[in-house]
Structures are given as C-alpha cells and as structure tokens.
C-alpha cells in the first residue's frame, strides 16, 4: 500500500500540479484529444447510423463491421498509423476516430431498431412524413441507446488516448510512459490513477445523461411497461453498460 | 514481406505466447460468470449492485489496470498473471450481464413445467435453464473472446510477451511489415478462436440449429391442416 501512498504523494506534489509537464496540462491535452475525436466520430457515424436504422438497409454490414472492429488491436492500429504519418498528433487522432466510429454507429442504429415497429407504423399512419418520423419519433426514442454508444466510444477513446502517448500524443499517458522508462513506479501509478478517475467520471456523467434523455412519454409509461420489445433481433454489442430495454 | 518470411519462427512463438495469455481469461470469465450471472438474475438487489460494480470495472482502461493490479495482487509489474487477471475481470464484466439476461429470458412456463416434472432447482438449472440460455451465452463469450485476444496486445508496452511485442518492436525499429504481421496474426487468432467457439456451440447445442427447421415444419403442418 506504500506504493499507493507514494502515487498520491506524487499527484499532490506541487511540482506536478503546474508547469509545462504538470498534471493540468496533460489533463487538458487528454480531454482535448478525446473531445475532438468524439466530435469527429459522431459527425461521421451518427448520420450514417440513423440512415441504417431508419431504412434497415446495410444493417448486416454495419453489424459485422462493428463486431469485426473488436478484433482490431488498438495498439497495432495506433502504431501503424504513426509509422505511416509520422510522430505527432494527427496519427493518434485518426486511429482514435477509426476506433470510436463503430460504437457510435452501433448506438445510433440500434437506438432506432429498439423502437417497436408499431410505434413507427402508427406515426406513418397519422400522416407523418419520413423526415418527421425520424426527427419526432425515432431520434427521441433512440436517444438513450445513442448516448450508450457515445458512452462506450468515450471510454474507448479515453483508454486508447492513454496508449496514444506511446506514439507521442501527450496526455495523461505521458506519466505512465515516462515512469516506465525511468522505472519510476509511483509516477506510472499516479498516471494510471488519474486516467482511471477520468474514465469513471465520464462513465458517471454518461450514465446520468442516459437516464435524463429518456423521453417523458416513455418515463410516464415505464411502470406499465407499454413499450413492447423490438420485433427485430437485438445485436450483441460489446458493452455491459448499454440499456436493453 | 521478406521480414515475415525471415521471422516466421518468431511470429509462431509470439502467437503461442499470445494464445497462452488469451485462453485462460476466456475460460475463467465464462466459468465465473455462470454463478455470478445466476445470482444477478435471481435477486433484484444483487443484480443492481453486481451490474453497477462490473460496469465500473469495465470502464477502467486496460493499461492503467495492468499497472494498478500488481499492487493489489502483490505480483511483479511485468508479470503475465496481471494480464490474465485484468482480462478475466473485463470478461466477467461483459459476461455476467449476458448470463443474467440469458437466464432471465428463459420462459417461466418452461421453468414451471420443469418443476412440475419433478426437477429439483439444481437439476433444473443444469438441464433446463442453462441449455436454453446457451445460444445467448455463446454470443456473449464470442464477444469476450474476440476482445480478449485483441486486448492481450496492450501488455506489450509493459514488456509482457505476446503478438503485441511485434507492434512495439516494429515501431522502435521502423519495420511496417512487422507491425502489419502482428495485426494480421492477432486478428487471425481472434477469428480462429471465434470459429472454434461456434463449432463448440454446434457440438454442444445441436438443437440451436434444428429449431428453425422444426418451426418451419410446424408452420407447414399447420398450413396443411388448415388447407385440408
């Protein structure tokens, strides 16, 4: 346990709380990279996922794509892109975007798919146009699962952004790799604890968000469980945190 | 390509090391998830607590977990046991939810029929509930297997031997072919284990494939009955 105390002492050492190599700078780097990647991945994956979810076309392709990406070793991808583009910030961002797209895509289309088809048919029957169905029915009802997808994407990004310093991306991973090179275990441990804290905080925020975005109509009906299950098969998505409702 | 041909023995050795680190977590997480999933499914309170704790566990990034585990386990910082424990934890985090959902999806009519036939709770679990949950469990363990194989590579940055060492070594020596070979080998290994699990599932659950034919035959029979 002494090691743990050393690690906390390292974190709260005034020398590490400021300056160009301090914790705040590395934290900001980590957050900036993560946020940028999340935004880029969302801009690409959400419209695509909505298109797949709304039309039902290309679903099997999307399922096998999101499943297949799980087999892709993140470290290998980071390194191959880094060797290709050189050390710097572009390589990690591209690699991270590639890794973040599948969970966001899965969240977007599975959100649409989890909706009872009868709800959508009713919307069509009362005369809603396709655009209105997407905007007023599918997007609100699919939002909790989309947030779930963003949640696993964010976890993936925070975790891989830590690894990304292996190719010089900066961020909190820097403490781990500097500690590793200089055999400074308390610094490695301190970096690890900071990343874990960041991951758990983001997990908490997304869990809360996921609860908040459930439409009021659905919440009101939750006791009666009026939302009948989807008639389409639910895809197995590799996250224990997603909603199965 | 030359690099790959010259270093085939190395790739082979790394693949074996990789396999030795991947198989125990896959097996362990399956074996441990069955009782945990049962508990999670059986009691409402334990379900909430267990799934929340496991969800948080899953949220911990792999590299930091590999660094923190040694001080909890008392192992060396570069011990391969850390990888096995970390990946087992991730596997459990994924599998307990799947197991709990799978057991929960067994229709209560079936459970009650089994009880009425005289099955004790213990035999009912092994002979009725678990086999019926089988296909969903298989889907879950396939996800665990594939992500385990790819996560083993992360240990390489700490010097733990696996196919991941081809990535780190390739970066240091600037050999693209080595990194690519590592990636191809990792993905191939993941697909191979996945295929083995599917095969195992077919051997252990021959009814899972037969269901479709029997249901179409049933519908054909009802159609014929209706026509006559």
XYZ file of C-alpha atoms in Angstrom:
473
model
C 0.000 0.000 0.000
C 3.044 2.230 0.399
C 3.203 2.401 -3.354
C -0.309 3.791 -3.424
C 0.599 6.462 -0.878
C 3.661 7.336 -2.973
C 1.440 7.656 -6.019
C -0.944 10.034 -4.237
C 2.024 11.979 -2.892
C 3.234 12.241 -6.492
C -0.140 13.540 -7.674
C -0.362 16.192 -4.956
C 3.286 17.226 -5.206
C 3.154 20.977 -6.019
C 5.851 20.426 -8.651
C 3.419 18.242 -10.623
C 0.382 20.487 -10.226
C 1.651 23.122 -12.646
C 4.282 23.837 -15.287
C 4.638 22.533 -18.858
C 4.788 18.889 -17.701
C 2.252 19.207 -14.906
C -0.970 17.308 -14.442
C -3.295 20.167 -15.595
C -1.580 20.499 -18.985
C -1.617 16.743 -19.592
C -5.242 16.528 -18.469
C -6.247 19.313 -20.867
C -4.358 17.534 -23.676
C -6.098 14.282 -22.878
C -9.518 15.937 -22.782
C -8.903 17.963 -25.957
C -7.866 14.897 -27.943
C -10.774 12.866 -26.585
C -13.353 15.553 -27.280
C -12.047 16.248 -30.790
C -12.140 12.544 -31.626
C -15.640 12.128 -30.190
C -16.933 15.059 -32.251
C -15.334 13.844 -35.494
C -16.525 10.274 -34.957
C -20.060 11.471 -34.143
C -20.270 13.676 -37.221
C -19.409 10.660 -39.362
C -21.184 7.863 -37.508
C -24.472 9.342 -36.234
C -25.974 10.304 -39.626
C -24.784 7.008 -41.092
C -26.229 5.050 -38.173
C -29.537 6.896 -38.434
C -29.682 6.139 -42.131
C -29.076 2.432 -41.468
C -31.524 2.371 -38.576
C -34.277 4.206 -40.447
C -34.078 2.319 -43.715
C -32.915 -1.022 -42.289
C -30.514 -1.214 -45.242
C -26.893 -2.144 -44.756
C -27.670 -3.450 -41.306
C -25.812 -6.748 -41.653
C -22.811 -4.864 -42.989
C -22.890 -2.489 -40.019
C -23.270 -5.357 -37.535
C -20.325 -7.287 -38.930
C -18.296 -4.073 -39.173
C -18.887 -3.139 -35.537
C -18.278 -6.743 -34.494
C -15.163 -7.082 -36.609
C -13.612 -3.933 -35.210
C -13.466 -5.557 -31.803
C -10.806 -7.885 -33.171
C -8.644 -4.949 -34.268
C -5.824 -4.434 -31.755
C -5.856 -0.758 -30.788
C -2.130 -0.603 -30.093
C -1.319 -2.057 -33.502
C -3.619 0.406 -35.242
C -2.062 3.352 -33.386
C 1.442 2.251 -34.319
C 0.684 1.505 -37.946
C -0.898 4.940 -38.441
C 2.016 6.548 -36.592
C 4.571 4.800 -38.790
C 2.611 5.935 -41.807
C 2.068 9.583 -40.835
C 4.997 10.126 -38.511
C 5.083 11.062 -34.822
C 2.610 13.781 -33.968
C -0.976 14.489 -33.145
C -2.587 13.516 -36.475
C -1.821 9.805 -36.282
C -3.407 9.223 -32.847
C -6.468 11.261 -33.799
C -7.043 9.262 -36.987
C -6.539 5.965 -35.170
C -8.870 7.013 -32.372
C -11.583 8.159 -34.792
C -11.427 4.784 -36.518
C -11.862 3.070 -33.145
C -14.649 5.382 -31.973
C -16.846 5.096 -35.069
C -18.136 1.503 -34.518
C -19.653 2.047 -31.031
C -21.269 5.359 -32.054
C -22.620 3.757 -35.227
C -23.966 0.813 -33.235
C -25.585 3.175 -30.727
C -27.241 5.187 -33.483
C -28.720 2.313 -35.462
C -29.562 0.060 -32.529
C -31.388 3.024 -30.964
C -33.649 3.155 -33.997
C -34.015 -0.609 -34.095
C -35.022 -0.975 -30.476
C -38.182 1.004 -31.239
C -41.333 -1.055 -31.564
C -42.167 -1.111 -35.276
C -45.805 -0.472 -34.384
C -44.856 2.911 -32.952
C -43.258 3.880 -36.249
C -46.123 2.445 -38.275
C -48.547 4.479 -36.153
C -46.516 7.609 -36.780
C -46.666 6.897 -40.500
C -50.394 6.156 -40.254
C -51.193 9.523 -38.656
C -49.561 11.140 -41.685
C -46.047 11.999 -40.550
C -43.535 12.374 -43.351
C -40.357 10.269 -43.223
C -38.424 13.318 -42.030
C -40.923 13.914 -39.234
C -40.780 10.251 -38.210
C -37.006 10.466 -37.920
C -36.997 13.798 -36.079
C -40.026 13.421 -33.824
C -40.221 9.678 -33.178
C -37.043 7.810 -33.908
C -34.422 10.286 -32.697
C -36.036 10.950 -29.273
C -36.817 7.278 -28.651
C -33.386 6.167 -29.817
C -31.509 8.777 -27.793
C -30.771 6.631 -24.692
C -29.097 3.966 -26.838
C -27.215 6.602 -28.844
C -25.903 8.056 -25.585
C -24.969 4.488 -24.629
C -22.948 4.220 -27.826
C -21.259 7.561 -27.169
C -20.548 6.315 -23.655
C -18.664 3.228 -24.797
C -16.947 5.264 -27.513
C -15.765 7.785 -24.917
C -14.410 5.031 -22.688
C -12.613 3.540 -25.649
C -11.205 6.963 -26.574
C -10.002 7.791 -23.049
C -8.368 4.372 -22.753
C -6.719 4.479 -26.145
C -5.658 8.122 -25.770
C -3.588 6.848 -22.839
C -1.879 4.364 -25.129
C -1.529 7.080 -27.753
C 1.351 8.710 -25.913
C 3.344 5.660 -26.943
C 3.497 7.414 -30.322
C 3.935 10.861 -28.775
C 0.382 12.162 -28.417
C 0.872 13.616 -24.942
C -1.978 13.445 -22.473
C -2.107 11.585 -19.177
C -0.447 8.558 -20.740
C 2.789 10.575 -20.717
C 3.179 9.993 -16.964
C 2.813 6.244 -17.478
C 5.402 6.065 -20.246
C 7.874 8.456 -18.614
C 7.519 6.431 -15.410
C 8.020 3.224 -17.354
C 11.216 4.450 -18.997
C 12.732 5.821 -15.794
C 11.498 2.929 -13.635
C 9.501 5.418 -11.564
C 6.633 3.231 -10.407
C 4.904 5.933 -8.349
C 4.662 8.156 -11.424
C 3.256 5.277 -13.503
C 0.749 4.520 -10.787
C -0.170 8.200 -10.432
C -0.800 8.447 -14.182
C -2.867 5.274 -14.095
C -4.987 6.503 -11.192
C -5.622 9.802 -12.987
C -6.759 8.001 -16.147
C -8.991 5.661 -14.121
C -10.548 8.636 -12.332
C -11.163 10.370 -15.659
C -12.759 7.233 -17.117
C -15.019 6.724 -14.112
C -16.104 10.379 -14.093
C -17.003 10.247 -17.779
C -18.845 6.967 -17.150
C -20.836 8.638 -14.375
C -21.712 11.672 -16.493
C -22.893 9.497 -19.366
C -24.889 7.217 -17.056
C -26.711 10.278 -15.746
C -27.198 11.676 -19.235
C -28.565 8.354 -20.426
C -31.249 8.477 -17.726
C -32.090 12.125 -18.434
C -32.666 11.784 -22.168
C -35.411 9.157 -21.913
C -38.456 10.964 -23.382
C -41.130 11.982 -20.858
C -43.769 9.862 -22.542
C -41.646 6.759 -22.120
C -40.869 7.540 -18.481
C -44.580 8.021 -17.731
C -45.345 4.611 -19.160
C -42.451 2.787 -17.601
C -44.477 1.222 -14.771
C -46.932 -0.358 -17.156
C -44.080 -1.347 -19.493
C -46.127 -0.389 -22.513
C -43.083 -0.229 -24.777
C -43.237 -3.632 -26.377
C -39.928 -5.149 -27.375
C -38.492 -4.704 -30.835
C -39.558 -7.202 -33.420
C -36.107 -7.159 -34.952
C -33.255 -9.106 -33.476
C -31.134 -7.142 -30.978
C -27.490 -7.025 -31.989
C -24.982 -8.116 -29.356
C -22.895 -5.043 -28.685
C -19.843 -5.482 -26.539
C -20.665 -3.267 -23.624
C -22.201 -4.209 -20.313
C -23.430 -0.670 -19.816
C -25.929 -0.368 -22.593
C -29.658 -0.434 -21.994
C -31.508 -3.499 -23.102
C -34.946 -2.026 -22.934
C 7.086 -9.436 -46.876
C 10.721 -10.556 -46.550
C 10.616 -9.714 -42.874
C 7.655 -12.023 -42.356
C 9.314 -14.944 -44.144
C 12.592 -14.490 -42.286
C 10.879 -14.222 -38.921
C 8.207 -16.899 -39.173
C 9.547 -18.777 -36.119
C 9.352 -15.553 -34.073
C 5.766 -14.910 -35.186
C 4.901 -18.510 -34.333
C 6.409 -18.206 -30.875
C 4.636 -14.901 -30.189
C 1.370 -16.443 -31.376
C 1.757 -19.295 -28.891
C 2.541 -16.843 -26.088
C -0.483 -14.823 -27.139
C -2.675 -17.912 -27.076
C -1.394 -18.845 -23.620
C -2.475 -15.417 -22.343
C -5.845 -15.411 -24.165
C -7.316 -18.821 -23.371
C -7.283 -18.656 -19.519
C -9.234 -15.352 -19.317
C -11.841 -16.605 -21.811
C -12.379 -19.878 -19.927
C -12.234 -18.265 -16.480
C -14.644 -15.471 -17.313
C -17.168 -17.983 -18.671
C -16.866 -20.297 -15.668
C -17.082 -17.465 -13.124
C -19.911 -15.669 -14.914
C -22.347 -18.555 -14.656
C -22.721 -18.434 -10.831
C -22.440 -14.629 -10.764
C -24.990 -14.296 -13.558
C -27.301 -16.670 -11.712
C -27.058 -14.566 -8.559
C -27.589 -11.389 -10.585
C -30.661 -12.860 -12.238
C -32.101 -14.402 -9.087
C -32.079 -11.415 -6.749
C -33.105 -7.935 -7.784
C -30.788 -6.221 -5.304
C -27.704 -8.220 -6.241
C -28.439 -7.573 -9.919
C -28.267 -3.808 -9.467
C -25.170 -3.896 -7.268
C -23.296 -6.505 -9.316
C -24.005 -4.926 -12.679
C -23.060 -1.446 -11.449
C -19.780 -2.652 -9.947
C -18.940 -4.661 -13.065
C -19.895 -1.734 -15.306
C -17.446 0.476 -13.429
C -14.807 -2.251 -13.610
C -15.255 -2.422 -17.356
C -14.808 1.352 -17.512
C -11.231 1.115 -16.223
C -8.839 1.428 -19.178
C -6.624 -1.599 -19.767
C -3.144 -0.100 -19.454
C -3.846 1.639 -16.111
C -5.490 -1.541 -14.831
C -2.382 -3.534 -15.748
C -0.298 -1.064 -13.756
C -2.592 -0.927 -10.714
C -3.195 -4.701 -10.448
C 0.316 -5.621 -9.236
C -0.097 -3.615 -6.023
C -3.412 -5.370 -5.333
C -2.191 -8.857 -6.261
C 1.358 -8.461 -4.983
C 2.723 -9.643 -8.322
C 5.618 -8.202 -10.269
C 4.925 -5.214 -12.524
C 5.692 -7.229 -15.661
C 4.121 -10.481 -14.565
C 1.852 -12.081 -17.166
C -0.603 -13.033 -14.375
C -1.660 -9.374 -14.372
C -2.838 -9.694 -17.962
C -4.789 -12.867 -17.207
C -6.478 -11.284 -14.164
C -7.236 -7.990 -15.931
C -8.753 -9.687 -18.967
C -10.720 -12.096 -16.783
C -12.198 -9.081 -14.985
C -13.208 -7.498 -18.299
C -14.608 -10.821 -19.472
C -16.675 -11.198 -16.308
C -17.906 -7.618 -16.632
C -19.283 -8.442 -20.087
C -20.434 -11.988 -19.409
C -22.319 -11.568 -16.126
C -24.811 -9.222 -17.733
C -25.220 -11.548 -20.711
C -25.619 -14.591 -18.437
C -28.146 -12.817 -16.259
C -30.157 -11.670 -19.292
C -29.931 -15.125 -20.872
C -31.172 -16.891 -17.745
C -33.857 -14.256 -17.325
C -35.113 -14.836 -20.853
C -35.939 -18.494 -20.190
C -39.721 -18.546 -20.279
C -41.297 -19.042 -16.872
C -43.731 -21.545 -18.432
C -40.779 -23.805 -19.189
C -39.256 -23.400 -15.738
C -42.582 -24.184 -14.131
C -43.126 -27.226 -16.367
C -39.688 -28.498 -15.367
C -40.541 -28.018 -11.711
C -43.845 -29.805 -12.248
C -41.981 -32.697 -13.880
C -40.067 -33.092 -10.652
C -36.764 -31.351 -11.428
C -35.030 -30.082 -8.318
C -33.831 -26.447 -8.603
C -30.269 -27.714 -9.051
C -31.003 -30.162 -11.883
C -33.439 -27.722 -13.424
C -30.667 -25.145 -13.631
C -28.232 -27.532 -15.321
C -30.680 -29.410 -17.550
C -33.242 -26.767 -18.460
C -32.243 -23.172 -17.739
C -28.571 -23.309 -18.742
C -29.067 -25.201 -22.046
C -31.863 -22.830 -23.032
C -29.655 -19.857 -22.198
C -26.859 -21.487 -24.231
C -27.153 -19.648 -27.557
C -27.112 -16.235 -25.849
C -24.180 -17.317 -23.670
C -22.351 -18.386 -26.820
C -22.943 -14.976 -28.396
C -21.597 -13.341 -25.234
C -18.483 -15.466 -24.916
C -17.690 -14.865 -28.592
C -17.623 -11.123 -27.908
C -15.427 -11.725 -24.850
C -13.064 -13.988 -26.795
C -12.514 -11.562 -29.653
C -11.950 -8.543 -27.417
C -9.678 -10.560 -25.109
C -7.413 -11.592 -27.962
C -7.079 -8.003 -29.131
C -6.558 -6.615 -25.601
C -3.706 -9.013 -24.813
C -1.520 -6.902 -27.100
C -1.708 -3.919 -24.713
C 0.551 -5.762 -22.255
C 3.372 -5.411 -24.791
C 4.074 -1.793 -23.801
C 4.968 -3.151 -20.346
C 7.131 -5.845 -21.929
C 4.697 -8.742 -21.435
C 5.265 -11.232 -24.251
C 2.517 -11.548 -26.864
C 1.921 -10.655 -30.500
C 1.817 -7.061 -29.232
C 5.617 -7.130 -28.977
C 5.666 -7.148 -32.774
C 3.937 -3.736 -32.643
C 6.319 -2.147 -30.154
C 9.378 -3.690 -31.751
C 8.155 -2.689 -35.203
C 7.733 0.906 -34.050
C 11.174 1.079 -32.485
C 12.901 -0.436 -35.492
C 10.587 1.226 -38.009
C 9.522 -2.024 -39.693
C 5.990 -1.628 -41.044
C 5.857 -5.286 -42.098
C 6.400 -6.396 -38.513
C 3.504 -4.290 -37.191
C 1.265 -5.453 -40.025
C 2.223 -9.075 -39.396
C 1.327 -8.619 -35.734
C -2.045 -7.165 -36.613
C -2.867 -9.857 -39.141
C -1.794 -12.583 -36.715
C -3.858 -11.074 -33.866
C -6.980 -10.750 -35.990
C -6.490 -14.249 -37.436
C -6.120 -15.667 -33.933
C -9.294 -13.880 -32.816
C -11.246 -15.219 -35.792
C -9.843 -18.706 -35.214
C -10.931 -18.768 -31.570
C -14.294 -17.338 -32.589
C -14.743 -20.115 -35.161
C -13.720 -22.717 -32.564
C -16.383 -21.372 -30.195
C -19.041 -21.531 -32.914
C -18.042 -25.122 -33.620
C -18.133 -25.948 -29.922
C -21.580 -24.387 -29.737
C -22.814 -26.578 -32.595
C -21.446 -29.692 -30.926
C -22.876 -28.864 -27.517
C -26.165 -27.376 -28.690
C -27.327 -29.304 -31.762
C -30.901 -28.139 -31.086
C -29.990 -24.480 -31.635
C -29.776 -25.113 -35.383
C -32.634 -27.566 -35.517
C -35.146 -25.080 -34.078
C -35.571 -23.221 -37.323
C -36.356 -26.329 -39.376
C -38.757 -27.670 -36.800
C -40.598 -24.377 -36.597
C -40.912 -24.162 -40.385
C -42.108 -27.753 -40.430
C -44.606 -26.914 -37.741
C -45.882 -23.956 -39.723
C -46.062 -26.122 -42.841
C -48.022 -28.731 -40.934
C -50.441 -26.124 -39.600
C -50.785 -24.745 -43.130
C -51.558 -28.248 -44.436
C -54.002 -28.842 -41.614
C -55.728 -25.571 -42.401
C -55.914 -26.438 -46.109
C -57.420 -29.883 -45.593
